[in-house]
């Protein structure tokens, strides 16, 4: 099978923990080179995955003639510069979200890549989750009727840690909303096929405000109006212990519901339960609430990162449309920028 040859810029963190292991399982991808800030780190990752070369500068990796495409997993503050540099060398790009520090900067990157003739996709790997795909199919088939409500909760425990770029607004652009709600907002649009038309939010530093260096929100609630008038809510936190956290994605309609428990995150799994009503009953004045058990929907679980890499590689190798174009990430970032503005000004904004 023909394989796309990959280079990784920012080979630690999520790249080492999830994406490169997923890449190693991809049938149409080959890891050629890695880059990190020190030779020691780069060489450690190179040896771990038996890549051919390790670099300490982006340009050195991009000059490698065996590298066809790059995966960028560095702090957000350097995304735009690195993506443009990759485009200068004619490398196609898979980049972690958000694409840049602002949606305006992200659009500049998109335009730059288009002028250079390179493809750029965003790292929304959760789209490739088994139950995310099951949800999308069920809603498209009308199994829960007209959508009226949606809810997502995505949290983790992230106390102050010196040097952690995700806790620094100048490097990350924001806190739990920027880091986690970005996935939930994307999934809610992707699964339902509807765009957000109006947004508002509350964003606070509740638990870690005693660390002045921690200048991003640790608590966020985003409220969204969808195209058909449905109302969706996304809650994210950096301050709920992992042992207590719940990762949920839920949709309710006029003919049923879909409850996803732990179907989001970095591992494909969890439980998806559905209630599907063939015919609605008449109004019941007794208002007796029965918690219907519903039915558990089986999932064809796998590695979301492998699916992500294989999808991107297939698009480049066979000139197919990208499954996750980076323009979607810029769109979601625009929504979040309006949500941050809403939190500051206590107003709702049209998207």
Tab-separated table of C-alpha atoms in Angstrom, residues 185 188-189 192-200 222-232 331 334-335 338-339 348-351:
chain	number	residue	atom	x	y	z
A	185	UNK	CA	-18.691	22.855	20.033
A	188	UNK	CA	-22.261	19.422	18.392
A	189	UNK	CA	-22.206	21.117	14.995
A	192	UNK	CA	-26.268	17.589	14.195
A	193	UNK	CA	-25.325	19.173	10.874
A	194	UNK	CA	-26.377	22.565	12.282
A	195	UNK	CA	-24.366	25.728	12.818
A	196	UNK	CA	-24.388	27.909	15.917
A	197	UNK	CA	-26.249	31.178	15.258
A	198	UNK	CA	-25.979	32.878	18.650
A	199	UNK	CA	-23.638	32.399	21.611
A	200	UNK	CA	-23.055	33.577	25.158
A	222	UNK	CA	-21.168	28.248	26.854
A	223	UNK	CA	-24.778	28.669	25.700
A	224	UNK	CA	-25.582	28.295	22.006
A	225	UNK	CA	-28.636	28.804	19.813
A	226	UNK	CA	-28.638	26.527	16.784
A	227	UNK	CA	-30.065	27.089	13.295
A	228	UNK	CA	-33.444	25.537	14.103
A	229	UNK	CA	-33.738	27.330	17.467
A	230	UNK	CA	-32.480	24.385	19.547
A	231	UNK	CA	-30.487	25.357	22.632
A	232	UNK	CA	-27.153	23.683	23.432
A	331	UNK	CA	-15.122	28.739	12.534
A	334	UNK	CA	-14.751	32.552	16.029
A	335	UNK	CA	-17.626	31.167	18.105
A	338	UNK	CA	-17.681	35.756	20.724
A	339	UNK	CA	-18.316	33.588	23.790
A	348	UNK	CA	-25.326	37.350	23.613
A	349	UNK	CA	-23.788	37.670	20.147
A	350	UNK	CA	-24.811	36.630	16.658
A	351	UNK	CA	-22.290	34.289	15.041
